[in-house]
GROMACS .gro file of C-alpha atoms in nm:
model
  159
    1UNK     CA    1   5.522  12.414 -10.245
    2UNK     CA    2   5.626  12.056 -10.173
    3UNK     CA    3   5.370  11.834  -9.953
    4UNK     CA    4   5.545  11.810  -9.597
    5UNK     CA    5   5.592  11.430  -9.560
    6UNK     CA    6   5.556  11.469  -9.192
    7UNK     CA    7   5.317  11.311  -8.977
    8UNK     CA    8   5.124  11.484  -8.777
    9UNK     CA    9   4.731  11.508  -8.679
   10UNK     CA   10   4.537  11.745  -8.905
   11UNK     CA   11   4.453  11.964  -8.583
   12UNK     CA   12   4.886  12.038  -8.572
   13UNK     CA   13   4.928  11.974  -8.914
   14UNK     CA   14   4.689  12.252  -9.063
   15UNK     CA   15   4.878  12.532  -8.817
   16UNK     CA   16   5.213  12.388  -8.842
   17UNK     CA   17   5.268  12.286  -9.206
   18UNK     CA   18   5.440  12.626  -9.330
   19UNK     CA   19   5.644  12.580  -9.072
   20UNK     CA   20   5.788  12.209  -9.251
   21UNK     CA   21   5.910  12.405  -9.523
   22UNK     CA   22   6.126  12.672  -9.340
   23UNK     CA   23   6.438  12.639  -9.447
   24UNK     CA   24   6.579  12.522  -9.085
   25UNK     CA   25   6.350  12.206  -9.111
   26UNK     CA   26   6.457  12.143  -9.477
   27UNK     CA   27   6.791  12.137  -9.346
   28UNK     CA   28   6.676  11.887  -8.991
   29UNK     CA   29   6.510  11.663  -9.249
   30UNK     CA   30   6.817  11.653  -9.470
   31UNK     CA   31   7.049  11.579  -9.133
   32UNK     CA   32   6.803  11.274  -9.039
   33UNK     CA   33   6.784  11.168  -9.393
   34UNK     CA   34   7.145  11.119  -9.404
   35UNK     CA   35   7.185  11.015  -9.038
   36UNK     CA   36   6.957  10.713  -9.109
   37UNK     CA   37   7.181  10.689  -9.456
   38UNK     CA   38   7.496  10.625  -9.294
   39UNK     CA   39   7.279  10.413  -9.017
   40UNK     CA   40   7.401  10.639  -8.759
   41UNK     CA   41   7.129  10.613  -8.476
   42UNK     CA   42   6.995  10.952  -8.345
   43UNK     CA   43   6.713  10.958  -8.035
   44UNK     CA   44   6.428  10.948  -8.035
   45UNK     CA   45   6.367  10.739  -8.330
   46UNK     CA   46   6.208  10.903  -8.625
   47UNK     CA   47   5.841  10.858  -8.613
   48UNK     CA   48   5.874  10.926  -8.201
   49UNK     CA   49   6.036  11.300  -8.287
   50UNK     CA   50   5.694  11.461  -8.258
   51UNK     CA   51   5.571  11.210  -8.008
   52UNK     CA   52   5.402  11.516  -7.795
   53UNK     CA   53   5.196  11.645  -8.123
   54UNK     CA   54   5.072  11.298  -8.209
   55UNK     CA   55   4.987  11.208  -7.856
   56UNK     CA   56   4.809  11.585  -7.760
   57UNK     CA   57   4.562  11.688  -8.057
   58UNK     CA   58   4.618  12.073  -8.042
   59UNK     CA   59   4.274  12.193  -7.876
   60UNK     CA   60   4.346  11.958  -7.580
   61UNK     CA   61   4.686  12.119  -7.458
   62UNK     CA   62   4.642  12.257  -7.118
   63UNK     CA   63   5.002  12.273  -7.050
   64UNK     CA   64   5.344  12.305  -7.227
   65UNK     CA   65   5.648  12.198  -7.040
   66UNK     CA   66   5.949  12.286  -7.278
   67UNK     CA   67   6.298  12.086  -7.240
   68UNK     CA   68   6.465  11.866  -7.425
   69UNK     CA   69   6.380  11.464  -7.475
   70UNK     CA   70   6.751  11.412  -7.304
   71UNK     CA   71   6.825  11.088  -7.260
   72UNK     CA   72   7.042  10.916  -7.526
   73UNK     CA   73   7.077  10.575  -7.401
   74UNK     CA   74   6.861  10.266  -7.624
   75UNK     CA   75   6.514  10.274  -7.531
   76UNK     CA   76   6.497  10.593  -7.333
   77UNK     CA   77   6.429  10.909  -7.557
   78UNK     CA   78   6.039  10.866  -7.719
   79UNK     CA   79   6.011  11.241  -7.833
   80UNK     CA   80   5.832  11.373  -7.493
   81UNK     CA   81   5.980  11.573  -7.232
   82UNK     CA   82   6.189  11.419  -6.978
   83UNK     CA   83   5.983  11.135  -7.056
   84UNK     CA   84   6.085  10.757  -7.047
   85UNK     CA   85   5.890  10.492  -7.202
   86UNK     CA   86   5.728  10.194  -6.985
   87UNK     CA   87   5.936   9.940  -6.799
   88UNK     CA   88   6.226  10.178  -6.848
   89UNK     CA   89   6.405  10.290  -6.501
   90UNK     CA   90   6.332  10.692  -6.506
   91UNK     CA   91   6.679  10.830  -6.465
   92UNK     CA   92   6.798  11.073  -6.209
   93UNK     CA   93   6.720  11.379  -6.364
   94UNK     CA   94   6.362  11.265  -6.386
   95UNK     CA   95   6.358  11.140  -6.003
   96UNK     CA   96   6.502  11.495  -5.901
   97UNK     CA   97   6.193  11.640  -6.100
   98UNK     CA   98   5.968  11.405  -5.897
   99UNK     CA   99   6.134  11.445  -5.542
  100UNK     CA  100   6.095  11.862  -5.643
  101UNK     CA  101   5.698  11.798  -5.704
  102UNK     CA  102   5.646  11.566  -5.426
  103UNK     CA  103   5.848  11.843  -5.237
  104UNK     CA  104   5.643  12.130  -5.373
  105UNK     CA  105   5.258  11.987  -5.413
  106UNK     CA  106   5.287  11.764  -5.078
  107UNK     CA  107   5.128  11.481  -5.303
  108UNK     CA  108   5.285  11.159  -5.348
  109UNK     CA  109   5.462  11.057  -5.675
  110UNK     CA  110   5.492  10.683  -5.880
  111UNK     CA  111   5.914  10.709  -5.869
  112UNK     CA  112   5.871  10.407  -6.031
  113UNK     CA  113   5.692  10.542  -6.340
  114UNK     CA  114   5.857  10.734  -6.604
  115UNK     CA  115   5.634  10.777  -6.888
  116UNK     CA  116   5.453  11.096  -6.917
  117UNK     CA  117   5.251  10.936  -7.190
  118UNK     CA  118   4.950  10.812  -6.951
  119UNK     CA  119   4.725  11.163  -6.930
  120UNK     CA  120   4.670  11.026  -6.557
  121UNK     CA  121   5.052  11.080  -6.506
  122UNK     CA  122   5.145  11.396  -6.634
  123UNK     CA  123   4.896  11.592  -6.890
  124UNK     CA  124   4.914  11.713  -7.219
  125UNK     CA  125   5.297  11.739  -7.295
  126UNK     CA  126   5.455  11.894  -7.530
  127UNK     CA  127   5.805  11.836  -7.570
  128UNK     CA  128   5.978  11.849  -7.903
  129UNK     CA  129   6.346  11.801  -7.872
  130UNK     CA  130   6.606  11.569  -8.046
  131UNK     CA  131   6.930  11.460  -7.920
  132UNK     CA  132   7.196  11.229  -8.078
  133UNK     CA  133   7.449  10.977  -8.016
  134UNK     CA  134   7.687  11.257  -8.173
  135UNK     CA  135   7.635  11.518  -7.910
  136UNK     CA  136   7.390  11.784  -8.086
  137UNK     CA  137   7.326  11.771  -8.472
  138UNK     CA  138   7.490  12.001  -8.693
  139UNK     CA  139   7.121  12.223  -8.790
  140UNK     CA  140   7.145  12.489  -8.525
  141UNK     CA  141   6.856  12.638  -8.341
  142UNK     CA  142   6.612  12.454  -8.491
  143UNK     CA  143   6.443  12.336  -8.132
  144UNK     CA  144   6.425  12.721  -8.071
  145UNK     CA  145   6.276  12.850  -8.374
  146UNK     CA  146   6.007  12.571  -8.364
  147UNK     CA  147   5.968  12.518  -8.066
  148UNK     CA  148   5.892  12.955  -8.035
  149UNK     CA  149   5.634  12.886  -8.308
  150UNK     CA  150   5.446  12.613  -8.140
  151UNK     CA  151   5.444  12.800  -7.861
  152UNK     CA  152   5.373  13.123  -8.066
  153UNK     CA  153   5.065  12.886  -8.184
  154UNK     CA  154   4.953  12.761  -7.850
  155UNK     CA  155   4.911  13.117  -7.700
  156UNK     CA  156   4.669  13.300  -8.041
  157UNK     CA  157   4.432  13.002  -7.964
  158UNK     CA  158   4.092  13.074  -7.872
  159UNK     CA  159   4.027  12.962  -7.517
   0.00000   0.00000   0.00000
């Protein structure tokens, strides 16, 4: 069995690296390969896909908020949730999100800030999603299957 070449802390990494050598993720890692080939940019950049794994260790995950990392413009998608980086304007899917919890928990929200990286902000994220200049990439269902086998993983944890 071939070494994933992932990245990943040894908490994820240990559960997770069977999973690398599905034959979806062969295929994803072939895609990016040859995106970043043909220098054809793809968000978030490549070491920021599993942003939410890097930044969470698994034992610390309190909650899982699945979606895609949607935004597609330069400097926007960093592998998290609805997530923008620092100093980046949050968009207006991410301010109708706010508006909803401000709304809902009667507790005032930073509009301002969209980076769910800060544990003070939002916690423990987990958001695992990849989106591309192109529209979607070609390697279907890929979000689903792994993202149902993180989740899969999340849940046979002892609490």
């Amino acid at each position: 069995m071939e070494k994933p070449t992932i990245q990943l802390p040894d908490t994820w990494l240990e559960h997770l690296k069977e999973e690398f050598n599905q034959d979806y993720m062969i295929k994803l890692k072939s895609k990016l390969l040859e995106l970043k080939k043909n220098k054809i940019i793809f968000y978030p950049p490549g070491k920021q896909i599993f942003n939410a794994f890097n930044l969470t260790p698994l034992d610390k995950v309190k909650v899982v908020i699945l979606g895609q990392d949607p935004y597609h413009g330069p400097g926007q998608a960093h592998g998290l949730s609805f997530s923008v980086p620092e100093n980046i304007k949050p968009p207006p899917s991410l301010l109708n999100i706010y508006k909803e919890l401000q709304d809902d928990l009667k507790k005032e929200v930073n509009y301002n800030n969209g980076n769910f990286q800060n544990p003070s902000h939002i916690k423990s994220l987990v958001g695992i999603f990849l989106q591309t200049k192109l529209s979607q990439l070609s390697v279907m269902n890929w979000k689903i299957l792994f993202s149902y086998y993180g989740v899969r993983l999340l849940n046979q944890r002892k609490r």
